[in-house]
PDB file of C-alpha atoms in Angstrom:
ATOM      1  CA  GLY A   1     191.820 105.052 133.891  1.00 68.00           C
ATOM      2  CA  GLN A   2     192.150 102.823 136.813  1.00 64.00           C
ATOM      3  CA  TYR A   3     188.808 103.861 138.130  1.00 62.00           C
ATOM      4  CA  VAL A   4     186.661 104.099 135.091  1.00 65.00           C
ATOM      5  CA  SER A   5     186.396 102.260 131.893  1.00 64.00           C
ATOM      6  CA  PRO A   6     188.652 103.049 128.858  1.00 70.00           C
ATOM      7  CA  ASP A   7     185.898 104.516 126.674  1.00 66.00           C
ATOM      8  CA  LEU A   8     184.991 106.764 129.679  1.00 66.00           C
ATOM      9  CA  VAL A   9     188.503 107.963 129.901  1.00 73.00           C
ATOM     10  CA  ASN A  10     188.300 108.687 126.044  1.00 75.00           C
ATOM     11  CA  GLN A  11     185.149 110.690 126.233  1.00 69.00           C
ATOM     12  CA  LEU A  12     186.628 112.719 129.240  1.00 70.00           C
ATOM     13  CA  SER A  13     189.444 113.618 127.119  1.00 77.00           C
ATOM     14  CA  GLU A  14     187.431 114.747 124.319  1.00 77.00           C
ATOM     15  CA  ASN A  15     184.884 116.650 126.840  1.00 73.00           C
ATOM     16  CA  LYS A  16     186.969 117.847 129.772  1.00 67.00           C
ATOM     17  CA  GLY A  17     184.185 120.205 130.830  1.00 65.00           C
ATOM     18  CA  LYS A  18     182.043 117.126 131.630  1.00 60.00           C
ATOM     19  CA  LEU A  19     184.277 116.519 134.715  1.00 59.00           C
ATOM     20  CA  THR A  20     183.471 119.631 136.741  1.00 57.00           C
ATOM     21  CA  LEU A  21     185.015 120.916 139.840  1.00 54.00           C
ATOM     22  CA  GLY A  22     183.026 120.963 142.952  1.00 65.00           C
ATOM     23  CA  GLY A  23     179.569 119.083 142.968  1.00 76.00           C
ATOM     24  CA  GLU A  24     176.756 118.595 140.718  1.00 86.00           C
ATOM     25  CA  THR A  25     173.312 116.966 141.349  1.00 93.00           C
ATOM     26  CA  ARG A  26     172.670 113.828 139.423  1.00 94.00           C
ATOM     27  CA  GLU A  27     170.563 110.639 139.652  1.00 97.00           C
ATOM     28  CA  LEU A  28     173.131 107.723 140.401  1.00 98.00           C
ATOM     29  CA  THR A  29     172.781 104.136 140.826  1.00 98.00           C
ATOM     30  CA  LEU A  30     175.193 103.135 143.749  1.00 98.00           C
ATOM     31  CA  LEU A  31     176.662  99.849 144.701  1.00 98.00           C
ATOM     32  CA  PHE A  32     178.366  98.623 147.897  1.00 98.00           C
ATOM     33  CA  SER A  33     179.924  95.273 148.183  1.00 96.00           C
ATOM     34  CA  ASP A  34     181.612  93.530 150.948  1.00 93.00           C
ATOM     35  CA  VAL A  35     183.064  89.880 151.768  1.00 90.00           C
ATOM     36  CA  ARG A  36     181.096  87.866 154.259  1.00 86.00           C
ATOM     37  CA  GLY A  37     183.185  86.391 157.024  1.00 79.00           C
ATOM     38  CA  PHE A  38     186.247  88.464 156.171  1.00 82.00           C
ATOM     39  CA  THR A  39     187.302  88.450 159.919  1.00 79.00           C
ATOM     40  CA  ALA A  40     187.557  84.572 159.846  1.00 77.00           C
ATOM     41  CA  ILE A  41     189.607  84.760 156.506  1.00 80.00           C
ATOM     42  CA  ALA A  42     191.844  87.338 157.713  1.00 81.00           C
ATOM     43  CA  GLU A  43     192.580  85.290 160.931  1.00 79.00           C
ATOM     44  CA  ASP A  44     193.742  82.398 158.919  1.00 77.00           C
ATOM     45  CA  TYR A  45     196.212  84.639 157.071  1.00 77.00           C
ATOM     46  CA  LYS A  46     197.449  86.639 160.070  1.00 79.00           C
ATOM     47  CA  ASP A  47     200.975  85.079 159.577  1.00 77.00           C
ATOM     48  CA  ASP A  48     201.026  85.566 155.853  1.00 75.00           C
ATOM     49  CA  PRO A  49     199.691  88.917 155.002  1.00 78.00           C
ATOM     50  CA  GLU A  50     201.283  88.741 151.489  1.00 79.00           C
ATOM     51  CA  ALA A  51     198.995  85.737 150.676  1.00 77.00           C
ATOM     52  CA  LEU A  52     196.012  87.747 152.022  1.00 81.00           C
ATOM     53  CA  THR A  53     196.990  90.710 149.930  1.00 84.00           C
ATOM     54  CA  SER A  54     197.132  88.396 146.898  1.00 80.00           C
ATOM     55  CA  LEU A  55     193.838  86.846 147.427  1.00 83.00           C
ATOM     56  CA  MET A  56     192.097  90.313 148.030  1.00 86.00           C
ATOM     57  CA  ASN A  57     193.771  91.674 144.886  1.00 87.00           C
ATOM     58  CA  GLN A  58     192.280  88.829 142.920  1.00 86.00           C
ATOM     59  CA  PHE A  59     188.876  89.389 144.425  1.00 89.00           C
ATOM     60  CA  LEU A  60     188.942  93.204 143.925  1.00 91.00           C
ATOM     61  CA  THR A  61     190.108  92.785 140.262  1.00 92.00           C
ATOM     62  CA  ILE A  62     187.087  90.670 139.444  1.00 93.00           C
ATOM     63  CA  LEU A  63     184.777  93.309 141.034  1.00 95.00           C
ATOM     64  CA  SER A  64     186.633  96.209 139.419  1.00 93.00           C
ATOM     65  CA  ASN A  65     186.319  94.479 135.974  1.00 94.00           C
ATOM     66  CA  ALA A  66     182.575  94.083 136.454  1.00 96.00           C
ATOM     67  CA  ILE A  67     182.080  97.563 137.354  1.00 95.00           C
ATOM     68  CA  MET A  68     184.171  99.077 134.462  1.00 91.00           C
ATOM     69  CA  LYS A  69     182.707  96.650 131.968  1.00 93.00           C
ATOM     70  CA  THR A  70     179.352  98.229 132.483  1.00 95.00           C
ATOM     71  CA  LYS A  71     180.681 101.821 132.507  1.00 91.00           C
ATOM     72  CA  GLY A  72     180.729 102.231 136.234  1.00 94.00           C
ATOM     73  CA  THR A  73     182.920 104.467 138.295  1.00 91.00           C
ATOM     74  CA  ILE A  74     184.952 103.068 141.315  1.00 90.00           C
ATOM     75  CA  ASP A  75     184.606 105.551 144.066  1.00 90.00           C
ATOM     76  CA  LYS A  76     186.727 103.750 146.610  1.00 90.00           C
ATOM     77  CA  PHE A  77     188.109 100.515 148.051  1.00 89.00           C
ATOM     78  CA  MET A  78     187.603 100.029 151.860  1.00 88.00           C
ATOM     79  CA  GLY A  79     189.750  97.062 152.873  1.00 83.00           C
ATOM     80  CA  ASP A  80     187.594  94.078 151.237  1.00 86.00           C
ATOM     81  CA  ALA A  81     184.710  96.391 150.381  1.00 91.00           C
ATOM     82  CA  VAL A  82     184.121  98.516 147.126  1.00 95.00           C
ATOM     83  CA  MET A  83     181.893 101.467 146.498  1.00 95.00           C
ATOM     84  CA  ALA A  84     181.031 102.363 142.831  1.00 96.00           C
ATOM     85  CA  PHE A  85     178.320 104.269 141.087  1.00 96.00           C
ATOM     86  CA  TRP A  86     176.694 104.747 137.556  1.00 97.00           C
ATOM     87  CA  ASN A  87     175.768 107.838 135.602  1.00 95.00           C
ATOM     88  CA  ALA A  88     178.819 110.016 136.410  1.00 90.00           C
ATOM     89  CA  PRO A  89     180.879 111.690 135.384  1.00 84.00           C
ATOM     90  CA  LEU A  90     179.381 111.089 132.103  1.00 82.00           C
ATOM     91  CA  ASP A  91     175.765 110.184 131.325  1.00 89.00           C
ATOM     92  CA  THR A  92     174.773 106.550 131.337  1.00 92.00           C
ATOM     93  CA  PRO A  93     170.987 106.434 130.590  1.00 95.00           C
ATOM     94  CA  ASP A  94     170.718 102.685 131.568  1.00 97.00           C
ATOM     95  CA  HIS A  95     172.705 103.172 134.820  1.00 98.00           C
ATOM     96  CA  VAL A  96     170.139 101.163 136.772  1.00 98.00           C
ATOM     97  CA  THR A  97     170.195  98.190 134.445  1.00 98.00           C
ATOM     98  CA  ALA A  98     174.108  98.515 134.218  1.00 98.00           C
ATOM     99  CA  ALA A  99     174.484  98.373 137.923  1.00 98.00           C
ATOM    100  CA  CYS A 100     172.386  95.273 138.336  1.00 98.00           C
ATOM    101  CA  ARG A 101     174.102  93.510 135.484  1.00 98.00           C
ATOM    102  CA  SER A 102     177.565  94.354 137.042  1.00 98.00           C
ATOM    103  CA  ALA A 103     176.350  92.716 140.350  1.00 98.00           C
ATOM    104  CA  LEU A 104     175.226  89.608 138.634  1.00 98.00           C
ATOM    105  CA  GLN A 105     178.589  89.217 137.047  1.00 98.00           C
ATOM    106  CA  MET A 106     180.470  89.928 140.156  1.00 97.00           C
ATOM    107  CA  LEU A 107     178.702  86.930 141.708  1.00 97.00           C
ATOM    108  CA  ALA A 108     179.304  84.712 138.632  1.00 97.00           C
ATOM    109  CA  ASP A 109     183.015  85.692 138.575  1.00 95.00           C
ATOM    110  CA  VAL A 110     183.663  85.273 142.214  1.00 94.00           C
ATOM    111  CA  GLY A 111     181.917  81.789 142.023  1.00 93.00           C
ATOM    112  CA  ALA A 112     184.209  80.926 139.191  1.00 90.00           C
ATOM    113  CA  LEU A 113     187.290  82.077 141.376  1.00 87.00           C
ATOM    114  CA  ASN A 114     186.121  79.994 144.234  1.00 87.00           C
ATOM    115  CA  ARG A 115     185.880  76.824 142.043  1.00 85.00           C
ATOM    116  CA  GLU A 116     189.346  77.512 140.402  1.00 81.00           C
ATOM    117  CA  ARG A 117     190.843  77.865 143.781  1.00 79.00           C
ATOM    118  CA  MET A 118     189.417  74.727 145.232  1.00 79.00           C
ATOM    119  CA  ALA A 119     190.182  72.719 142.019  1.00 75.00           C
ATOM    120  CA  SER A 120     193.845  73.880 142.222  1.00 71.00           C
ATOM    121  CA  ALA A 121     194.349  73.374 146.089  1.00 69.00           C
ATOM    122  CA  HIS A 122     195.822  69.912 145.679  1.00 67.00           C
ATOM    123  CA  LEU A 123     198.133  70.951 142.807  1.00 64.00           C
ATOM    124  CA  THR A 124     201.847  71.900 143.057  1.00 63.00           C
ATOM    125  CA  GLU A 125     202.905  75.305 141.831  1.00 63.00           C
ATOM    126  CA  ASP A 126     204.533  73.553 138.681  1.00 70.00           C
ATOM    127  CA  GLU A 127     201.151  71.777 138.055  1.00 67.00           C
ATOM    128  CA  ARG A 128     199.242  75.179 138.465  1.00 61.00           C
ATOM    129  CA  ARG A 129     201.504  76.987 136.084  1.00 66.00           C
ATOM    130  CA  ARG A 130     201.365  74.208 133.409  1.00 71.00           C
ATOM    131  CA  LYS A 131     197.552  74.419 133.661  1.00 61.00           C
ATOM    132  CA  LYS A 132     197.765  78.146 133.417  1.00 61.00           C
ATOM    133  CA  MET A 133     195.970  78.726 136.778  1.00 56.00           C
ATOM    134  CA  LYS A 134     196.303  81.811 138.782  1.00 58.00           C
ATOM    135  CA  PRO A 135     198.625  81.438 141.959  1.00 56.00           C
ATOM    136  CA  LEU A 136     196.737  80.161 144.929  1.00 57.00           C
ATOM    137  CA  ALA A 137     196.711  82.448 147.815  1.00 58.00           C
ATOM    138  CA  ILE A 138     196.088  80.416 150.822  1.00 58.00           C
ATOM    139  CA  GLY A 139     196.786  80.832 154.627  1.00 55.00           C
ATOM    140  CA  LYS A 140     199.231  78.995 156.971  1.00 57.00           C
ATOM    141  CA  SER A 141     196.480  76.443 157.765  1.00 58.00           C
ATOM    142  CA  GLY A 142     196.258  75.312 154.155  1.00 61.00           C
ATOM    143  CA  LYS A 143     192.504  76.025 154.102  1.00 70.00           C
ATOM    144  CA  VAL A 144     191.037  77.432 150.921  1.00 76.00           C
ATOM    145  CA  HIS A 145     188.297  79.917 152.030  1.00 77.00           C
ATOM    146  CA  PRO A 146     185.490  80.385 149.595  1.00 83.00           C
ATOM    147  CA  ILE A 147     184.779  84.045 149.175  1.00 89.00           C
ATOM    148  CA  ASN A 148     181.069  85.059 149.608  1.00 91.00           C
ATOM    149  CA  VAL A 149     180.108  88.621 148.705  1.00 95.00           C
ATOM    150  CA  GLY A 150     177.155  90.712 149.818  1.00 96.00           C
ATOM    151  CA  ILE A 151     176.029  93.766 147.539  1.00 98.00           C
ATOM    152  CA  GLY A 152     173.495  96.536 148.079  1.00 98.00           C
ATOM    153  CA  ILE A 153     172.327  98.773 145.250  1.00 98.00           C
ATOM    154  CA  ASN A 154     170.170 101.730 145.353  1.00 98.00           C
ATOM    155  CA  THR A 155     169.132 104.656 143.018  1.00 98.00           C
ATOM    156  CA  GLY A 156     168.682 108.201 143.792  1.00 97.00           C
ATOM    157  CA  VAL A 157     169.630 111.830 143.447  1.00 97.00           C
ATOM    158  CA  CYS A 158     173.007 112.762 144.894  1.00 96.00           C
ATOM    159  CA  VAL A 159     175.717 115.270 144.824  1.00 93.00           C
ATOM    160  CA  VAL A 160     178.719 114.080 142.966  1.00 90.00           C
ATOM    161  CA  GLY A 161     182.012 115.705 142.236  1.00 83.00           C
ATOM    162  CA  ASN A 162     185.398 116.461 143.355  1.00 78.00           C
ATOM    163  CA  MET A 163     185.351 116.808 147.198  1.00 76.00           C
ATOM    164  CA  GLY A 164     187.992 117.109 149.954  1.00 71.00           C
ATOM    165  CA  SER A 165     190.541 119.544 150.883  1.00 68.00           C
ATOM    166  CA  ASP A 166     192.750 121.906 148.856  1.00 62.00           C
ATOM    167  CA  THR A 167     195.587 119.462 148.799  1.00 61.00           C
ATOM    168  CA  ARG A 168     193.718 116.178 148.567  1.00 65.00           C
ATOM    169  CA  PHE A 169     190.281 115.365 146.914  1.00 66.00           C
ATOM    170  CA  ASP A 170     188.412 112.473 145.623  1.00 75.00           C
ATOM    171  CA  TYR A 171     185.698 112.283 142.877  1.00 78.00           C
ATOM    172  CA  THR A 172     182.810 110.886 145.100  1.00 87.00           C
ATOM    173  CA  ALA A 173     179.037 110.849 145.726  1.00 92.00           C
ATOM    174  CA  LEU A 174     177.232 112.112 148.779  1.00 93.00           C
ATOM    175  CA  GLY A 175     173.614 111.966 149.646  1.00 94.00           C
ATOM    176  CA  ASP A 176     170.887 109.793 151.438  1.00 93.00           C
ATOM    177  CA  PRO A 177     170.869 107.289 148.475  1.00 95.00           C
ATOM    178  CA  VAL A 178     174.483 106.577 149.276  1.00 95.00           C
ATOM    179  CA  ASN A 179     173.653 105.757 152.872  1.00 92.00           C
ATOM    180  CA  VAL A 180     170.785 103.549 152.064  1.00 93.00           C
ATOM    181  CA  ALA A 181     172.892 101.479 149.487  1.00 95.00           C
ATOM    182  CA  SER A 182     175.426 100.971 152.185  1.00 93.00           C
ATOM    183  CA  ARG A 183     172.702  99.904 154.659  1.00 91.00           C
ATOM    184  CA  LEU A 184     171.211  97.473 152.076  1.00 94.00           C
ATOM    185  CA  GLU A 185     174.717  95.710 151.584  1.00 95.00           C
ATOM    186  CA  GLY A 186     174.768  95.330 155.331  1.00 91.00           C
ATOM    187  CA  GLN A 187     171.333  93.461 155.473  1.00 91.00           C
ATOM    188  CA  SER A 188     172.256  91.143 152.872  1.00 92.00           C
ATOM    189  CA  ARG A 189     173.915  88.973 155.535  1.00 91.00           C
ATOM    190  CA  TYR A 190     170.758  88.951 157.540  1.00 93.00           C
ATOM    191  CA  TYR A 191     168.590  87.491 154.764  1.00 96.00           C
ATOM    192  CA  GLY A 192     171.242  85.363 153.151  1.00 95.00           C
ATOM    193  CA  VAL A 193     170.568  87.121 149.704  1.00 97.00           C
ATOM    194  CA  PRO A 194     173.797  88.082 147.893  1.00 97.00           C
ATOM    195  CA  ILE A 195     172.250  91.236 146.126  1.00 98.00           C
ATOM    196  CA  ILE A 196     169.611  93.534 147.713  1.00 98.00           C
ATOM    197  CA  LEU A 197     168.001  96.275 145.912  1.00 98.00           C
ATOM    198  CA  GLY A 198     166.298  99.309 147.196  1.00 97.00           C
ATOM    199  CA  GLU A 199     162.768 100.180 146.033  1.00 95.00           C
ATOM    200  CA  ASN A 200     163.823 102.878 143.626  1.00 96.00           C
ATOM    201  CA  THR A 201     166.150 100.422 141.828  1.00 98.00           C
ATOM    202  CA  ALA A 202     163.798  97.567 141.807  1.00 98.00           C
ATOM    203  CA  LYS A 203     160.793  99.418 140.234  1.00 96.00           C
ATOM    204  CA  ARG A 204     162.964 100.301 137.411  1.00 97.00           C
ATOM    205  CA  VAL A 205     164.308  96.984 136.560  1.00 97.00           C
ATOM    206  CA  VAL A 206     161.384  94.742 137.798  1.00 95.00           C
ATOM    207  CA  ASN A 207     160.587  93.839 133.937  1.00 94.00           C
ATOM    208  CA  ASP A 208     164.130  93.079 133.224  1.00 95.00           C
ATOM    209  CA  PHE A 209     165.529  91.038 135.917  1.00 98.00           C
ATOM    210  CA  ALA A 210     164.522  88.200 138.267  1.00 98.00           C
ATOM    211  CA  ILE A 211     163.469  90.034 141.402  1.00 98.00           C
ATOM    212  CA  ILE A 212     161.790  88.858 144.643  1.00 97.00           C
ATOM    213  CA  GLU A 213     160.354  91.112 147.432  1.00 98.00           C
ATOM    214  CA  LEU A 214     162.025  90.451 150.735  1.00 98.00           C
ATOM    215  CA  ASP A 215     160.626  92.797 153.209  1.00 97.00           C
ATOM    216  CA  MET A 216     159.453  96.145 154.274  1.00 95.00           C
ATOM    217  CA  VAL A 217     162.131  97.696 156.558  1.00 92.00           C
ATOM    218  CA  ARG A 218     163.203 100.814 158.430  1.00 85.00           C
ATOM    219  CA  VAL A 219     167.049 100.896 158.401  1.00 76.00           C
ATOM    220  CA  VAL A 220     169.169 102.449 160.809  1.00 70.00           C
ATOM    221  CA  GLY A 221     169.228 106.356 160.415  1.00 68.00           C
ATOM    222  CA  LYS A 222     166.105 106.404 158.255  1.00 71.00           C
ATOM    223  CA  ALA A 223     162.641 107.257 159.505  1.00 73.00           C
ATOM    224  CA  LEU A 224     160.530 106.171 156.530  1.00 83.00           C
ATOM    225  CA  PRO A 225     160.246 102.481 155.570  1.00 88.00           C
ATOM    226  CA  GLU A 226     161.238 100.998 152.281  1.00 89.00           C
ATOM    227  CA  ASN A 227     160.502  97.921 150.461  1.00 95.00           C
ATOM    228  CA  ILE A 228     163.583  95.888 149.639  1.00 97.00           C
ATOM    229  CA  PHE A 229     164.116  93.250 147.067  1.00 98.00           C
ATOM    230  CA  GLY A 230     166.497  90.427 146.209  1.00 98.00           C
ATOM    231  CA  LEU A 231     168.172  90.501 142.654  1.00 98.00           C
ATOM    232  CA  MET A 232     167.950  86.698 141.910  1.00 98.00           C
ATOM    233  CA  GLY A 233     168.898  86.448 138.311  1.00 98.00           C
ATOM    234  CA  ASP A 234     168.772  88.061 134.672  1.00 97.00           C
ATOM    235  CA  GLU A 235     166.033  87.833 132.023  1.00 97.00           C
ATOM    236  CA  SER A 236     166.742  84.126 131.456  1.00 97.00           C
ATOM    237  CA  MET A 237     165.683  83.389 135.150  1.00 97.00           C
ATOM    238  CA  ARG A 238     162.833  85.877 135.135  1.00 97.00           C
ATOM    239  CA  SER A 239     161.207  84.093 132.022  1.00 97.00           C
ATOM    240  CA  ARG A 240     161.219  80.729 133.665  1.00 97.00           C
ATOM    241  CA  ALA A 241     157.565  79.674 134.593  1.00 97.00           C
ATOM    242  CA  GLU A 242     158.874  78.087 137.855  1.00 97.00           C
ATOM    243  CA  PHE A 243     160.243  81.550 138.819  1.00 98.00           C
ATOM    244  CA  GLN A 244     157.110  83.260 137.993  1.00 97.00           C
ATOM    245  CA  GLU A 245     155.243  80.683 140.269  1.00 98.00           C
ATOM    246  CA  ALA A 246     157.704  81.352 143.167  1.00 98.00           C
ATOM    247  CA  PHE A 247     157.320  85.102 142.640  1.00 97.00           C
ATOM    248  CA  SER A 248     153.618  84.935 143.026  1.00 97.00           C
ATOM    249  CA  THR A 249     153.731  82.373 145.963  1.00 98.00           C
ATOM    250  CA  ASN A 250     156.281  84.689 147.716  1.00 98.00           C
ATOM    251  CA  SER A 251     153.883  87.710 147.256  1.00 97.00           C
ATOM    252  CA  ASN A 252     151.143  85.638 148.779  1.00 98.00           C
ATOM    253  CA  MET A 253     153.319  84.709 151.749  1.00 98.00           C
ATOM    254  CA  LEU A 254     153.993  88.422 152.464  1.00 97.00           C
ATOM    255  CA  LEU A 255     150.442  89.250 152.224  1.00 97.00           C
ATOM    256  CA  ALA A 256     149.527  86.735 154.688  1.00 97.00           C
ATOM    257  CA  TYR A 257     152.497  87.726 156.984  1.00 97.00           C
ATOM    258  CA  ARG A 258     151.394  91.565 156.879  1.00 95.00           C
ATOM    259  CA  ALA A 259     147.841  90.590 157.727  1.00 95.00           C
ATOM    260  CA  GLN A 260     148.959  88.644 160.746  1.00 96.00           C
ATOM    261  CA  ASP A 261     147.753  85.306 159.394  1.00 97.00           C
ATOM    262  CA  TRP A 262     150.683  83.476 160.790  1.00 97.00           C
ATOM    263  CA  THR A 263     149.211  80.028 160.042  1.00 97.00           C
ATOM    264  CA  ALA A 264     148.552  80.887 156.369  1.00 98.00           C
ATOM    265  CA  ALA A 265     152.071  82.451 156.017  1.00 98.00           C
ATOM    266  CA  LEU A 266     153.801  79.441 157.516  1.00 98.00           C
ATOM    267  CA  ALA A 267     151.756  76.987 155.293  1.00 98.00           C
ATOM    268  CA  ILE A 268     152.662  79.043 152.196  1.00 98.00           C
ATOM    269  CA  MET A 269     156.441  78.950 153.201  1.00 98.00           C
ATOM    270  CA  GLU A 270     156.194  75.081 153.193  1.00 97.00           C
ATOM    271  CA  ARG A 271     155.293  75.428 149.434  1.00 97.00           C
ATOM    272  CA  LEU A 272     157.830  77.957 148.777  1.00 97.00           C
ATOM    273  CA  GLU A 273     160.943  76.298 149.990  1.00 97.00           C
ATOM    274  CA  PRO A 274     161.113  73.564 147.584  1.00 97.00           C
ATOM    275  CA  MET A 275     160.171  76.114 144.652  1.00 98.00           C
ATOM    276  CA  PHE A 276     163.302  78.144 145.558  1.00 98.00           C
ATOM    277  CA  ALA A 277     165.337  75.076 145.943  1.00 97.00           C
ATOM    278  CA  ALA A 278     164.444  73.780 142.411  1.00 97.00           C
ATOM    279  CA  LEU A 279     165.735  77.147 141.074  1.00 97.00           C
ATOM    280  CA  ASP A 280     168.813  76.879 143.021  1.00 97.00           C
ATOM    281  CA  LEU A 281     168.162  80.123 144.854  1.00 97.00           C
ATOM    282  CA  PRO A 282     169.664  81.038 148.140  1.00 94.00           C
ATOM    283  CA  MET A 283     166.478  81.636 150.211  1.00 97.00           C
ATOM    284  CA  LYS A 284     166.735  79.298 153.168  1.00 96.00           C
ATOM    285  CA  GLU A 285     168.004  81.974 155.485  1.00 96.00           C
ATOM    286  CA  TYR A 286     165.266  84.393 154.037  1.00 97.00           C
ATOM    287  CA  LEU A 287     162.416  81.733 155.026  1.00 98.00           C
ATOM    288  CA  GLU A 288     163.987  81.063 158.431  1.00 97.00           C
ATOM    289  CA  VAL A 289     163.996  84.761 159.206  1.00 97.00           C
ATOM    290  CA  TYR A 290     160.229  84.858 158.799  1.00 97.00           C
ATOM    291  CA  ARG A 291     159.699  81.629 160.665  1.00 97.00           C
ATOM    292  CA  GLN A 292     161.430  83.123 163.711  1.00 96.00           C
ATOM    293  CA  ARG A 293     159.782  86.348 163.376  1.00 96.00           C
ATOM    294  CA  ILE A 294     156.356  84.608 163.314  1.00 97.00           C
ATOM    295  CA  ALA A 295     157.227  82.652 166.394  1.00 97.00           C
ATOM    296  CA  ALA A 296     158.301  85.897 168.250  1.00 95.00           C
ATOM    297  CA  LEU A 297     154.971  87.780 167.050  1.00 95.00           C
ATOM    298  CA  ARG A 298     152.876  84.870 168.272  1.00 95.00           C
ATOM    299  CA  GLU A 299     154.352  85.329 171.727  1.00 95.00           C
ATOM    300  CA  ASN A 300     154.034  89.109 171.721  1.00 94.00           C
ATOM    301  CA  PRO A 301     151.234  89.988 169.238  1.00 93.00           C
ATOM    302  CA  PRO A 302     151.973  93.483 167.461  1.00 92.00           C
ATOM    303  CA  GLY A 303     148.474  94.709 167.705  1.00 89.00           C
ATOM    304  CA  GLU A 304     145.849  95.888 165.086  1.00 88.00           C
ATOM    305  CA  ASP A 305     147.901  98.935 164.186  1.00 88.00           C
ATOM    306  CA  TRP A 306     151.047  96.953 163.121  1.00 90.00           C
ATOM    307  CA  ASP A 307     152.144  97.994 159.583  1.00 88.00           C
ATOM    308  CA  GLY A 308     154.405  94.973 159.131  1.00 91.00           C
ATOM    309  CA  VAL A 309     157.674  97.109 158.969  1.00 91.00           C
ATOM    310  CA  PHE A 310     160.737  95.602 160.527  1.00 90.00           C
ATOM    311  CA  ALA A 311     163.014  98.012 162.105  1.00 83.00           C
ATOM    312  CA  PHE A 312     166.648  97.193 162.166  1.00 78.00           C
ATOM    313  CA  THR A 313     168.734  98.245 165.014  1.00 69.00           C
ATOM    314  CA  LYS A 314     172.080  97.469 163.685  1.00 67.00           C
ATOM    315  CA  LYS A 315     173.750  98.730 160.427  1.00 61.00           C
TER     316      LYS A 315
END
């Protein structure tokens, strides 16, 4: 019950055969999340591990609630990171959509936690209790560190089940889609986009959410390239005319970039930047990535057979 939603627990109680020993092959949507800049946060709490534990528990509870609210399964906690998946142990037909909604809920709830912590920083413990605010976990320096989360989501066929030794095992998922989801989470810091989707996920929800194509990449450990996308918002964001214009303009920028028309790509970026800003989308780092790449490619032209794929050398 601490790892899946209560309704899943009830269904498993009534259908014990659904939770099979060993592994089974299923299509899953997988999510990895991590805290950006956690090392700096932990450094400030080095003399007060209890406060750090309290802060991480507040944060991980928010993520857990978002996962279980959408009928996901928490695979494991890894320090400040979480791995979860949808469509096991029981069928979740809308598992791709559910994972995306969970990720957006995580961002919204972590943002609310950051605002509450900042608002209560100057209050005494008695004042916080009177206002029914959560206890404020801060380090010895007195700083209130905002928590920024990066999320990677990918969909694919995996082996999922009870795996481990005879004396200790976990219900977990294995397979290439798991590795890709983990790599996507790592790349969210590179582009400055909080939620990155793999191609298999994005093409399933492109009509349901606000999605922006980011790049064509080859992640560490993968031979084949993959298009990756930023999940920027829900249906309300997608339906806005301003977003549709930004989506189209971004697609044109990528076309110019892949055609090695550096001048056109940079000119389109100049128009694109205020569009993203007007929508309050965190795309400054993304655009800066392309400006720096174009500067490097002008210095060292890639040749006519260049496929536009960026190969990462770090996880």
